[in-house]
XYZ file of C-alpha atoms in Angstrom:
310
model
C 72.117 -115.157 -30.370
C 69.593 -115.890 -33.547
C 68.585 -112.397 -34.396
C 66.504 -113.914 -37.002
C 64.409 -116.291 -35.128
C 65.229 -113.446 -31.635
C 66.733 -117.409 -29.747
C 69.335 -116.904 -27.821
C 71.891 -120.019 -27.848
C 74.235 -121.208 -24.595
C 77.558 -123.183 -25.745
C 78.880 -125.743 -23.415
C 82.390 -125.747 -23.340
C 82.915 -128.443 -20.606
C 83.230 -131.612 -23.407
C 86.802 -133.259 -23.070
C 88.179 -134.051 -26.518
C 84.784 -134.662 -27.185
C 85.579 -134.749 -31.003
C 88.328 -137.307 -30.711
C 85.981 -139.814 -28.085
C 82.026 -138.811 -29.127
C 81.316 -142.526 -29.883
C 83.036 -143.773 -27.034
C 81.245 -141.092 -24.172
C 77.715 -142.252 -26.511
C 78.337 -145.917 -25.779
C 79.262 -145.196 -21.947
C 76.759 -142.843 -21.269
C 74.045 -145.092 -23.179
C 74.665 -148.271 -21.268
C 74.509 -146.255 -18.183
C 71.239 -144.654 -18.803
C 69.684 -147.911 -19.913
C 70.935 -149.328 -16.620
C 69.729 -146.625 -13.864
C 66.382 -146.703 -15.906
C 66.057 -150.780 -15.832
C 67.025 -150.608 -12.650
C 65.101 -148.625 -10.794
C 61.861 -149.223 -12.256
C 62.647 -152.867 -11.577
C 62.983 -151.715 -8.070
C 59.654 -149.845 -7.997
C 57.551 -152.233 -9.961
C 58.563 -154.847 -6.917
C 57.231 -152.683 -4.466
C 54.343 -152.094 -6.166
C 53.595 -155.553 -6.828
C 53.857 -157.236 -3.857
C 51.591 -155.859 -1.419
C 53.789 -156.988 1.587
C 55.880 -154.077 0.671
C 53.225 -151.601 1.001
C 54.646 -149.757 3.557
C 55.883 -146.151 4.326
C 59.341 -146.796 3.789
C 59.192 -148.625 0.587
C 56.941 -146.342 -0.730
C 59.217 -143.598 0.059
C 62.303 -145.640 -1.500
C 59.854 -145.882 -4.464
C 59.043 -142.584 -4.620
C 62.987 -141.405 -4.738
C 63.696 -144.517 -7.260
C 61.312 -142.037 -9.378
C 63.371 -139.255 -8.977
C 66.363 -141.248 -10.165
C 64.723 -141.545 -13.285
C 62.989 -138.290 -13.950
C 66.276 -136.684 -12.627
C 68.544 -139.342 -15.450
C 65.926 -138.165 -18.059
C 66.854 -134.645 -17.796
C 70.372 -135.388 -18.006
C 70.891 -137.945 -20.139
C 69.443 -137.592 -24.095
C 70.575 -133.825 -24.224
C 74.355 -135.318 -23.003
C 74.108 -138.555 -25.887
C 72.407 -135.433 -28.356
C 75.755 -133.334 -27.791
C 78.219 -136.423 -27.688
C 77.399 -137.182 -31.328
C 76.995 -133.049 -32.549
C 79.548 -130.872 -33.487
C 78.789 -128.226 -31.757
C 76.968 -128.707 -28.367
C 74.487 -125.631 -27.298
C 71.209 -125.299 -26.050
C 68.293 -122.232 -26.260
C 68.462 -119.932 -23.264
C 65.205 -120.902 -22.625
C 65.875 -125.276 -22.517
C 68.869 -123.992 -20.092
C 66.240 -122.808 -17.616
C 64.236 -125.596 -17.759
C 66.870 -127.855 -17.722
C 68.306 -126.112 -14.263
C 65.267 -125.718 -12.980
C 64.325 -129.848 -13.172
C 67.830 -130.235 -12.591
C 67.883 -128.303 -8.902
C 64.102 -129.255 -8.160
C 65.066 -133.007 -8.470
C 68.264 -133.024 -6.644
C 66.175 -130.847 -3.971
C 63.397 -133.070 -3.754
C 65.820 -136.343 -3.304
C 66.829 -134.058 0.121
C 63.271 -133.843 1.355
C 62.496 -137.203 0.581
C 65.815 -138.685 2.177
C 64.506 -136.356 5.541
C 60.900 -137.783 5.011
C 63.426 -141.429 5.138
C 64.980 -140.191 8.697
C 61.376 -139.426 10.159
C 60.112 -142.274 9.081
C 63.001 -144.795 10.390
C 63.264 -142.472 13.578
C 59.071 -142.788 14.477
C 59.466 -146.907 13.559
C 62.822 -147.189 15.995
C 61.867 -144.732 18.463
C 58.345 -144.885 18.943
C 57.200 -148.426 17.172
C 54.050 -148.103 19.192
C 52.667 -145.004 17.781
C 54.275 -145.799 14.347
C 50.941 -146.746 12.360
C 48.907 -143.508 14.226
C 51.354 -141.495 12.729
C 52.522 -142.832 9.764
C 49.123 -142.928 8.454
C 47.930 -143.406 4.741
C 47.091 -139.375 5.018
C 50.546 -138.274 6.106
C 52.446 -140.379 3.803
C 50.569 -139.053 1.096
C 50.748 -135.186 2.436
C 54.995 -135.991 3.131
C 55.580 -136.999 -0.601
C 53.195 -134.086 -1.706
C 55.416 -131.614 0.061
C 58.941 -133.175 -1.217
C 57.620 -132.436 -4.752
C 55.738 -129.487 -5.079
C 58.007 -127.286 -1.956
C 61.071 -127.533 -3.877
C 59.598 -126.862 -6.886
C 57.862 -123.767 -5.602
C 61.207 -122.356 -4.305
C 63.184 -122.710 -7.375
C 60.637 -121.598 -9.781
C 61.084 -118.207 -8.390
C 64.938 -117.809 -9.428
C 64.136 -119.417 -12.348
C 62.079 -116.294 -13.096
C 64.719 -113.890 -11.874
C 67.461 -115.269 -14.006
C 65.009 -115.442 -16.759
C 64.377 -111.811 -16.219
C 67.749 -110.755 -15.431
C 70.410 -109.914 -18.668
C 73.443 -111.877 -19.495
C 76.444 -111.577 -21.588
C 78.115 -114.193 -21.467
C 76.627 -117.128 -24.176
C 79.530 -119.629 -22.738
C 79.266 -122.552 -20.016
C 82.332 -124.075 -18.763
C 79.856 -127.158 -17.636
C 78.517 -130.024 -19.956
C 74.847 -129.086 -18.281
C 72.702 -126.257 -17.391
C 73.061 -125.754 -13.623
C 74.390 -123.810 -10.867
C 76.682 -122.252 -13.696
C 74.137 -120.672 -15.101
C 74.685 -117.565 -12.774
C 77.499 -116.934 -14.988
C 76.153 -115.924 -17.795
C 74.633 -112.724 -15.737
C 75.934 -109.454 -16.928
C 75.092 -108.657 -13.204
C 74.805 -110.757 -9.888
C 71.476 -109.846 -8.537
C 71.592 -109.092 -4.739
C 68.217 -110.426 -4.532
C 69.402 -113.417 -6.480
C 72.126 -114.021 -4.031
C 70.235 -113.292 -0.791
C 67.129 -116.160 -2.129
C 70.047 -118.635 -3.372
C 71.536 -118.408 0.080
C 68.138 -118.772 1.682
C 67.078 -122.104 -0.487
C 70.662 -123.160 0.349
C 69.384 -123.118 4.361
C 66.054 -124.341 3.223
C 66.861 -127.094 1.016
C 70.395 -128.619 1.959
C 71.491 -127.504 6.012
C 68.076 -127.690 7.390
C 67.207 -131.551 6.044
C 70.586 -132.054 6.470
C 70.390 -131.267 10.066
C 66.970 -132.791 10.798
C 68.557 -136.111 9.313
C 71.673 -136.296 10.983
C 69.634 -135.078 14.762
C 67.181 -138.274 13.676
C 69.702 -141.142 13.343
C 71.546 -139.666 16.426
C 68.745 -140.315 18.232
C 68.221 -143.523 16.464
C 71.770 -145.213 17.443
C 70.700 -143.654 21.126
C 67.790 -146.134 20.999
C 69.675 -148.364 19.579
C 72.859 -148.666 22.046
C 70.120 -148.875 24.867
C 68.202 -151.924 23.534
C 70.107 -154.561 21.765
C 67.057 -155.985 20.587
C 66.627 -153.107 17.830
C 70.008 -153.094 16.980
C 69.837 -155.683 13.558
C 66.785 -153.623 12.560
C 68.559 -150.255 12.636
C 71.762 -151.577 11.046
C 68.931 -153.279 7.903
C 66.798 -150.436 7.725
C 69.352 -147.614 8.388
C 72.316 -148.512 6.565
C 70.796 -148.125 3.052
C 69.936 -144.343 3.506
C 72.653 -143.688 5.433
C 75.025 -144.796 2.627
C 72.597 -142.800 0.019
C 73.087 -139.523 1.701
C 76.326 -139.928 2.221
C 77.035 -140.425 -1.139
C 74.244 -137.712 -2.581
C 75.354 -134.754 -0.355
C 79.104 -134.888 -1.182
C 78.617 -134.920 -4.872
C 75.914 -132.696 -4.469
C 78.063 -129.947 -2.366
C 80.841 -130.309 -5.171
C 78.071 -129.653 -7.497
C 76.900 -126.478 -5.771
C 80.164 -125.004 -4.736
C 82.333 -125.427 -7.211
C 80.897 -123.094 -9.629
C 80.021 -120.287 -7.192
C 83.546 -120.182 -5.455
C 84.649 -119.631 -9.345
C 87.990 -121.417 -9.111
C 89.832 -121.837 -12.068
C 89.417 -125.754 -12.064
C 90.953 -127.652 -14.950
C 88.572 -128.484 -17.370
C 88.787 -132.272 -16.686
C 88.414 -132.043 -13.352
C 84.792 -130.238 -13.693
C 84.097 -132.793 -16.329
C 84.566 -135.830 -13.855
C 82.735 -134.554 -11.490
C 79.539 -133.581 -13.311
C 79.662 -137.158 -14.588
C 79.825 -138.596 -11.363
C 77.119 -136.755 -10.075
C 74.789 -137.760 -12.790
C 76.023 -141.152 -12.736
C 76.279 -142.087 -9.175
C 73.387 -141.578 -7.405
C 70.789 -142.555 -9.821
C 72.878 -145.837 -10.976
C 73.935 -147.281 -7.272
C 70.669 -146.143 -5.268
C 69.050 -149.161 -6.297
C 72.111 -151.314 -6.102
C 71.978 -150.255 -2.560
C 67.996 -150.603 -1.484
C 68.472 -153.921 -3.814
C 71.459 -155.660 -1.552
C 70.806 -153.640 1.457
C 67.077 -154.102 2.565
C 66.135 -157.600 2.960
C 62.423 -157.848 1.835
C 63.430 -155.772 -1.248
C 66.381 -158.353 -1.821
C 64.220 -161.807 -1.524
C 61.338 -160.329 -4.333
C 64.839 -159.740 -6.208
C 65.662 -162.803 -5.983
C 62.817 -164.579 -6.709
C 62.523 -162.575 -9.934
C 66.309 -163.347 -10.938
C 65.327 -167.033 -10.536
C 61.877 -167.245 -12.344
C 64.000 -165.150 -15.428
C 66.764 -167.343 -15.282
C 64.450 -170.771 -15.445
C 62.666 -168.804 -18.425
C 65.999 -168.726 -20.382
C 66.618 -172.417 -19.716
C 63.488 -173.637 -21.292
């Protein structure tokens, strides 16, 4: 703590040899962020371009494409600021925020993969009533809700923890999140009881509604062959996202709460992965996976590539 200036200071002690390999994790982590931010603005510039993908479900891949980003640009400058610093802290105060973008983010990525399900569910199940109710209007009051919901929720315990005491000034992590509790002098029963409910609220309940949804879709689909190449095109993509989103994210969540006494480079690889993963391959997969998406790709590719050749 900086009596002088009354800042309190958080140490992350999560770096691995981060003295002996700065300029190496800087290059890495540099080339990565550079690459989840060229790619999925590519992504969302196409489908704001072309007007043919003007559609609920693009502009709900668009919309978490955004969160890639915004979610990357919390992470990444503070992580390339410590890689190169001696020491690597942050304010008390930055940590909040920081956890508090962090955990609205990730959250939001839930509602919107949810708003996904609904969406491929109404267009599978119901393709007759699809435009009635996948109106301009609802889309607009869906991504409303995935943003400003979460948001809501976790501003709340960011308000308890920033009115509850700590005493411990040391993170094991490499990032403000989840671990954050530690620093309490005192777990908060109220703390626990709300964490537990936005645990139901934001993770089991999409969760849930998502996995009931694309039951119901492969129902459909077994019955009529006919819609069987559309669910595979359409499905597939955000299948594979949430797949890959909810395991890193449950490592994420758990692993600091059930406190294990986890080898440093172990916590290490799997923060990385979490940052890295998601925001990186979600528009690999949206790219290769959906086919309109892919064509405007390659179109683009081509044009570029005859612009180099002149």
């Amino acid at each position: 703590m900086d009596n002088r200036l009354n800042v309190t200071y958080i140490t992350f002690g999560g770096h691995v040899e981060v003295h002996k390999y700065r300029y190496l994790y800087f290059v890495v982590m540099f080339t990565v962020y550079m690459l989840i931010i060229s790619s999925n603005v590519t992504i969302v510039c196409i489908i704001i371009i072309h007007k043919n993908l003007h559609e609920p479900m693009y502009i709900f891949i668009a919309a978490l494409l955004i969160n890639s980003v915004l979610f990357s640009t919390v992470i990444y400058p503070k992580l390339l600021i410590d890689f190169l610093s001696e020491k690597q802290f942050i304010s008390y105060s930055a940590c909040l925020c920081q956890w508090f973008s962090y955990n609205w983010l990730a959250a939001s990525d839930f509602f919107l993969l949810s708003i996904m399900a609904y969406d491929r569910y109404v267009s599978i199940c119901n393709p007759l009533k699809y435009t009635t109710i996948m109106r301009k209007t609802t889309v607009n009051l869906f991504l409303f809700s995935a943003w400003i919901l979460p948001a809501c929720l976790f501003s709340v315990i960011i308000l308890l923890s920033a009115m509850t005491e700590i005493c411990q000034f040391h993170l094991k992590g490499i990032l403000c999140n989840s671990t954050v509790l530690t620093l309490h002098c005192v777990r908060s029963r109220i703390m626990y009881i709300y964490g537990l409910f936005i645990f139901v609220t934001i993770l089991l309940l999409p969760l849930f509604f998502i996995l009931f949804t694309y039951c119901r879709i492969l129902v459909v689909s077994y019955r009529f062959r006919g819609v069987r190449r559309r669910t595979a095109e359409t499905c597939l993509p955000h299948l594979l996202v949430l797949i890959n989103f909810s395991c890193l994210a449950a490592f994420d969540v758990l692993l600091p709460r059930l406190e294990l006494d986890t080898p440093k480079i172990v916590r290490f690889i799997i923060t990385v992965q979490f940052v890295i993963y998601s925001p990186l391959f979600n528009p690999i997969i949206y790219g290769l996976k959906i086919r309109r998406i892919n064509d405007h790709l390659k179109k683009l590719f081509f044009t570029m590539s005859k612009c180099f050749q002149m």
